[in-house]
Short mmCIF file of C-alpha atoms and ligand atoms in Angstrom, two decimals:
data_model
loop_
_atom_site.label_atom_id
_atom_site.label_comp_id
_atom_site.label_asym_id
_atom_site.label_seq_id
_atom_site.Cartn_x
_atom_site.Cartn_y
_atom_site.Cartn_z
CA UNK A 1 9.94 -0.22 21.72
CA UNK A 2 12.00 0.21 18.09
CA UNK A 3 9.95 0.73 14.51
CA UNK A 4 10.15 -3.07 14.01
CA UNK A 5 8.21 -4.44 17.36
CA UNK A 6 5.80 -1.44 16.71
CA UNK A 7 5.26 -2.58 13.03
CA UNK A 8 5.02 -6.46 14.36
CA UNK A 9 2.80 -5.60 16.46
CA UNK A 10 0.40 -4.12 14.01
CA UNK A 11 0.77 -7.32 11.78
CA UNK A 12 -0.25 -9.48 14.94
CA UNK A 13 -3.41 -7.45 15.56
CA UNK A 14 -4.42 -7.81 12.12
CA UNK A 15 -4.76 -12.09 11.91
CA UNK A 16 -7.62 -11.26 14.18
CA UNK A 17 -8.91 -9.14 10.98
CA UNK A 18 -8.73 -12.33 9.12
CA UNK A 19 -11.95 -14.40 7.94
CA UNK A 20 -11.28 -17.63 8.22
CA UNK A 21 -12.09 -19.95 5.25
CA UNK A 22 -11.91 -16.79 2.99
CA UNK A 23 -9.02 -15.84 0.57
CA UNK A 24 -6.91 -12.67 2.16
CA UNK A 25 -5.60 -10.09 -0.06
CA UNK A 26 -1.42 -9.14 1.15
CA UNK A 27 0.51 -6.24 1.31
CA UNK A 28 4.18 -5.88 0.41
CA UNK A 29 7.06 -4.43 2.48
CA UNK A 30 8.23 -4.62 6.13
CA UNK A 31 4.90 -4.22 8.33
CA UNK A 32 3.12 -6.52 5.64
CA UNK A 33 6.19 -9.28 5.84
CA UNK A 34 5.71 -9.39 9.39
CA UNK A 35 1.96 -10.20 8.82
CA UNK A 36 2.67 -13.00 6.40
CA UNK A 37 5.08 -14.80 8.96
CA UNK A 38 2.38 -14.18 11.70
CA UNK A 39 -0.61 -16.14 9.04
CA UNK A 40 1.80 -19.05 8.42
CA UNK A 41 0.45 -20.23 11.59
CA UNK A 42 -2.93 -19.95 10.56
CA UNK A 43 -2.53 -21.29 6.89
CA UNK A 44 -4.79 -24.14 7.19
CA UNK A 45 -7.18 -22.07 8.12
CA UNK A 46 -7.51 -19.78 4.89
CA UNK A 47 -8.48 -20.69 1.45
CA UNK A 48 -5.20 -18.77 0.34
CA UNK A 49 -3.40 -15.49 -0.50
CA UNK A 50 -3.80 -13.09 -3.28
CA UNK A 51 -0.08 -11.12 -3.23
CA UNK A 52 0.24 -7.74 -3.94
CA UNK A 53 4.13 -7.91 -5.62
CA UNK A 54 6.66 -10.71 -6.66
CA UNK A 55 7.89 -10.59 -3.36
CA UNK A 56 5.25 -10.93 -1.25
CA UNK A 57 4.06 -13.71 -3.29
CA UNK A 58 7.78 -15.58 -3.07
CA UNK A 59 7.82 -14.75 1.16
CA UNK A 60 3.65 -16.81 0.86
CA UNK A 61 4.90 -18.93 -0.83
CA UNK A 62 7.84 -19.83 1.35
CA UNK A 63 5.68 -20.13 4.40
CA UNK A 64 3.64 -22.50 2.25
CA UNK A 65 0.44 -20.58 1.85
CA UNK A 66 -1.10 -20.72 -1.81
CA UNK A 67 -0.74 -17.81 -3.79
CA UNK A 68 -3.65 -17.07 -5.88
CA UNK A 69 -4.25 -15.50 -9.11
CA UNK A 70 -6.33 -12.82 -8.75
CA UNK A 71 -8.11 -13.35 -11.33
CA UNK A 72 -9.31 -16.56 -10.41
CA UNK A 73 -10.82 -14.61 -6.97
CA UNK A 74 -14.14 -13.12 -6.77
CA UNK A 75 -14.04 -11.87 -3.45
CA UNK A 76 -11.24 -10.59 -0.56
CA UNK A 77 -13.17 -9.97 2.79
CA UNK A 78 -9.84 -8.95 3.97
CA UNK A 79 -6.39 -6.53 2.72
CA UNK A 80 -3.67 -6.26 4.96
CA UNK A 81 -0.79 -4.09 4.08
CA UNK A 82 1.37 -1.11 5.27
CA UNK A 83 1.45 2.85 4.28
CA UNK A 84 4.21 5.58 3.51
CA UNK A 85 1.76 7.68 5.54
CA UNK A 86 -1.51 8.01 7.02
CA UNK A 87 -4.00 10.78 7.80
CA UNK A 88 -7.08 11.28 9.56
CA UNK A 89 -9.14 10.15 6.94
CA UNK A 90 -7.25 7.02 6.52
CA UNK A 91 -6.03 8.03 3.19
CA UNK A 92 -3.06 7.10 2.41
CA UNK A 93 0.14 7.23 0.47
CA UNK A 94 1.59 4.40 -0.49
CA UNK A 95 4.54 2.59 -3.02
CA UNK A 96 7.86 2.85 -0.58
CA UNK A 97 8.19 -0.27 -1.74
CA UNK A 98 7.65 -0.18 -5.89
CA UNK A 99 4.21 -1.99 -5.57
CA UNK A 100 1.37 0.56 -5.49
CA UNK A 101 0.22 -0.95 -8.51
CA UNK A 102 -0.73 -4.40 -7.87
CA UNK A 103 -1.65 -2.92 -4.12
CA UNK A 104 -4.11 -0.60 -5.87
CA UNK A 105 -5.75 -3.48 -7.38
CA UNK A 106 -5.71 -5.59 -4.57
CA UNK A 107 -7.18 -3.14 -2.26
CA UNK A 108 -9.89 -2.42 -5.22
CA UNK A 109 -11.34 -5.96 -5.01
CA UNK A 110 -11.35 -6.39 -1.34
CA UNK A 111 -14.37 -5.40 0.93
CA UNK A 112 -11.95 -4.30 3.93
CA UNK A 113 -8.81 -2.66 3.59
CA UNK A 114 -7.12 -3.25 6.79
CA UNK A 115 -3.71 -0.54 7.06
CA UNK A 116 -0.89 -1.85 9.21
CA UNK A 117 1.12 0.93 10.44
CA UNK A 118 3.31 2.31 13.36
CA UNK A 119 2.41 5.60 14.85
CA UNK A 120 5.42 6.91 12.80
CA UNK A 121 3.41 6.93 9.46
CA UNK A 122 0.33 9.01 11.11
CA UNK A 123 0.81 11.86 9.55
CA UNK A 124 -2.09 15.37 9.47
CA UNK A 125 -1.58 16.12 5.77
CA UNK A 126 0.17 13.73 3.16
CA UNK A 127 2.98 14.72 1.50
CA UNK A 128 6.08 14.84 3.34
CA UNK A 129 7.11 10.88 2.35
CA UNK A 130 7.61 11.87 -1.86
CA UNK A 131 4.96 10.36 -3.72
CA UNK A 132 5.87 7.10 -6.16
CA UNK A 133 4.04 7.27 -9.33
CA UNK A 134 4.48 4.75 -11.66
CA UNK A 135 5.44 5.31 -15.38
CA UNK A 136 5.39 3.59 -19.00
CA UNK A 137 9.26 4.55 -19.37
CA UNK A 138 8.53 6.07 -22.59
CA UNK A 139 6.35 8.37 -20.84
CA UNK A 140 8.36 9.17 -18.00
CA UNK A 141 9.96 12.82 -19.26
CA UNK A 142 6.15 13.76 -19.99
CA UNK A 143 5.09 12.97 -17.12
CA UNK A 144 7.97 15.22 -15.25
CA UNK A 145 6.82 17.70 -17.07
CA UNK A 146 3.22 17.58 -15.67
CA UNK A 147 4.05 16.89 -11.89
CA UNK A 148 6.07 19.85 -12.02
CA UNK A 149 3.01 21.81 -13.36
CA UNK A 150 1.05 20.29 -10.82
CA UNK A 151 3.47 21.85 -8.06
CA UNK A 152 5.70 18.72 -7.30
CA UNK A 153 9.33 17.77 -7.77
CA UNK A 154 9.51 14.60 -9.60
CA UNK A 155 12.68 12.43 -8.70
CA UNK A 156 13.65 9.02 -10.61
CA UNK A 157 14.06 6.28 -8.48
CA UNK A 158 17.40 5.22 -9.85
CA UNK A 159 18.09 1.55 -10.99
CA UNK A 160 14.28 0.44 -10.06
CA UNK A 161 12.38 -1.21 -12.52
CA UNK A 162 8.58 -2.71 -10.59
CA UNK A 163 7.29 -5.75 -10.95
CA UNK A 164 5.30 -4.60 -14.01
CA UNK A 165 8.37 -3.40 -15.85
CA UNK A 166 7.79 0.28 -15.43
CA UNK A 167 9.58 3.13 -13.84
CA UNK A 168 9.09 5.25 -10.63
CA UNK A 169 8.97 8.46 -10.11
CA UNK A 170 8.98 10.19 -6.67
CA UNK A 171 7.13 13.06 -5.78
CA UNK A 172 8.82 15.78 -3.42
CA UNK A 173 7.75 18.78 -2.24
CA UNK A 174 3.88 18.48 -1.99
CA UNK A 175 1.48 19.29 0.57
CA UNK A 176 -1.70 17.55 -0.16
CA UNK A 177 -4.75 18.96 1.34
CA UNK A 178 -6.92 17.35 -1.36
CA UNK A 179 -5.85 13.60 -1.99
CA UNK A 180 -9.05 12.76 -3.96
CA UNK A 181 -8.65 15.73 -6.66
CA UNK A 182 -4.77 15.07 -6.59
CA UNK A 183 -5.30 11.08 -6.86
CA UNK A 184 -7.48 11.84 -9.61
CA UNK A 185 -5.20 14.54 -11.72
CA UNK A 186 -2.13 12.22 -11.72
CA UNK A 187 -3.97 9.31 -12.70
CA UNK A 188 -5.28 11.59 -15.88
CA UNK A 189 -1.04 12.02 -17.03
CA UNK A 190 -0.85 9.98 -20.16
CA UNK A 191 1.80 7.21 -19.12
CA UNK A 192 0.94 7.44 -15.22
CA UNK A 193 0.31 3.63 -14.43
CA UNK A 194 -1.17 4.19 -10.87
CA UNK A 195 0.08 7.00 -8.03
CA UNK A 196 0.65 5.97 -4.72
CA UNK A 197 -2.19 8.04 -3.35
CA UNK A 198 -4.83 5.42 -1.61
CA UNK A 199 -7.49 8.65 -1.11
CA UNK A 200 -10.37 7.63 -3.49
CA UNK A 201 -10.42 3.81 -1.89
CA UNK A 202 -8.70 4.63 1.54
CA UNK A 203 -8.51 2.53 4.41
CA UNK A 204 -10.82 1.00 5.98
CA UNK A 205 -9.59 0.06 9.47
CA UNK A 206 -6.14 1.56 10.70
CA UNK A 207 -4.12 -0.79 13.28
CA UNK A 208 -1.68 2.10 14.86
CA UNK A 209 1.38 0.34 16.73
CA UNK A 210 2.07 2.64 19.45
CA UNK A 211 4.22 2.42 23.04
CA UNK A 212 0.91 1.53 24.33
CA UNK A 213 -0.21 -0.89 22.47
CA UNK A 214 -2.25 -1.62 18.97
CA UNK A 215 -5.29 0.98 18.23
CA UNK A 216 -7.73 -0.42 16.22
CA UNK A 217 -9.33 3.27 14.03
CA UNK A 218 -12.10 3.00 12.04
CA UNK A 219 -13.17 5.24 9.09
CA UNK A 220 -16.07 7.63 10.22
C1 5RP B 1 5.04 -0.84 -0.59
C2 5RP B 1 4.19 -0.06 0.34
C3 5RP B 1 4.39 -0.28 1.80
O1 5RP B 1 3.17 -0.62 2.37
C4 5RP B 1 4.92 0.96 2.43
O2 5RP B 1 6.09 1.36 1.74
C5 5RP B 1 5.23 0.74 3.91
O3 5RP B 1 6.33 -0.10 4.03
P1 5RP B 1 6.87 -0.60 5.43
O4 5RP B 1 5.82 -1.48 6.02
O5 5RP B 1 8.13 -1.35 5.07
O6 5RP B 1 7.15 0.60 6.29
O7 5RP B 1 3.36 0.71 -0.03
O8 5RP B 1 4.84 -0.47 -1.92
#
C-alpha cells in the first residue's frame, strides 16, 4: 500500500467523524484533499465547510460544498485535517503546507479535532519535520535571531508568501520534548504570526492509515 492509499484511507474513516446537519471545519494539503473529495458525496448532508486556506476553500468549492465564513459560525463539532508529525500525545506539528494559521484557528473553534494521518507521520518526539513559523516579513530577521537562541535553525521558505501575506520560516534541528513550553515561547517572538506546533490544542482523535487498516486513537 503507497503514502497516498494510506492517507485516503484515513480521509475515508474520518466522514464517519462527521455530524451530520452540522458545519465541518477542513484541513489543507494532501490527506485533507482526499477528505474533501470523499464529503462531496455527503454534501447534502452538512450545513457546510469552514476552510482552513485559499485552497482548500477553492477544492470545497469545486465539489460544490458551501464555504463558510468563519465568522459567521458559532460552532464546529468536527476538524478534519492532516499533520507534519504526530506523537503520543497527539500533539502535533503542523504547516507543510503554508496554512498553520488559519488551521490554528480552525482547530481553536471546533469541539473535535479529528488528525488524518498515515503511520509515516507518527513520530515519538517532534522535531525531525522543520517547524514552519509564520512571520510579519518585517519581522522575519528578528525572529531568526530568536529561534536560533532558542536552539533551532531557522530556514526561509523561498518564494512562499501564505495566504495571509506573510513569510515562513522553517525550523531545523530541534528536538522537542516540551511542545507546550516551546508552542508557547515562539508564539511570545514579536512578529511570530502562529508556529506550527498544535501542542496546547492537540488532537483530539488520531485516524492512523496503516498496512492493516485505519486505527482510530483517542487522547487519554
Ligand atoms: C498544511 C498542513 C498539512 O496538514 C500537513 O502538511 C500534512 O500534509 P499532507 O496531508 O499533504 O501530508 O499542516 O499546512
Amino acid at each position: 500500500m503507497d503514502q497516498n492509499a494510506l492517507k485516503r484511507a484515513a480521509a475515508q474513516a474520518a466522514l464517519e467523524e462527521v455530524v451530520e446537519g452540522a458545519v465541518v471545519g477542513v484541513g489543507t494539503g494532501s490527506t485533507a484533499n482526499f477528505f474533501i473529495d470523499g464529503l462531496a458525496q455527503m454534501r447534502d448532508r452538512i450545513a457546510g465547510a469552514v476552510a482552513s486556506s485559499e485552497a482548500t476553500a477553492a477544492r470545497l468549492r469545486g465539489h460544490g460544498i458551501a464555504v463558510l465564513d468563519l465568522n459567521d459560525v458559532t460552532t464546529i463539532p468536527v476538524y478534519v485535517d492532516g499533520a507534519d508529525e504526530i506523537n503520543a500525545r497527539l500533539e502535533m506539528i503542523k504547516g507543510g503546507g503554508g496554512a498553520l494559521t488559519r488551521e490554528k484557528i480552525v482547530a481553536a473553534v471546533a469541539e473535535r479535532f479529528v488528525c488524518v494521518a498515515d503511520e509515516s507521520k507518527q513520530v515519538g518526539v517532534l522535531g525531525r519535520f522543520p517547524l514552519p513559523v509564520e512571520v510579519i516579513p518585517m519581522a522575519q530577521a528578528h525572529v531568526a535571531r530568536q529561534v536560533v537562541r532558542l536552539g533551532g535553525e531557522p530556514r526561509l521558505r523561498e518564494g512562499f508568501v501564505t495566504d495571509n501575506g506573510n513569510l515562513i520560516l522553517d525550523v531545523h534541528g530541534l528536538a522537542i520534548d516540551d511542545a507546550v513550553v516551546l508552542e508557547s515561547k515562539l508564539d511570545h517572538v514579536t512578529g511570530v504570526v502562529t508556529n506550527g506546533l498544535f501542542a496546547r490544542r492537540p488532537a483530539d482523535v488520531l485516524l492512523l492509515a496503516t498496512p492493516g487498516g485505519v486505527r482510530r486513537i483517542t487522547r487519554g
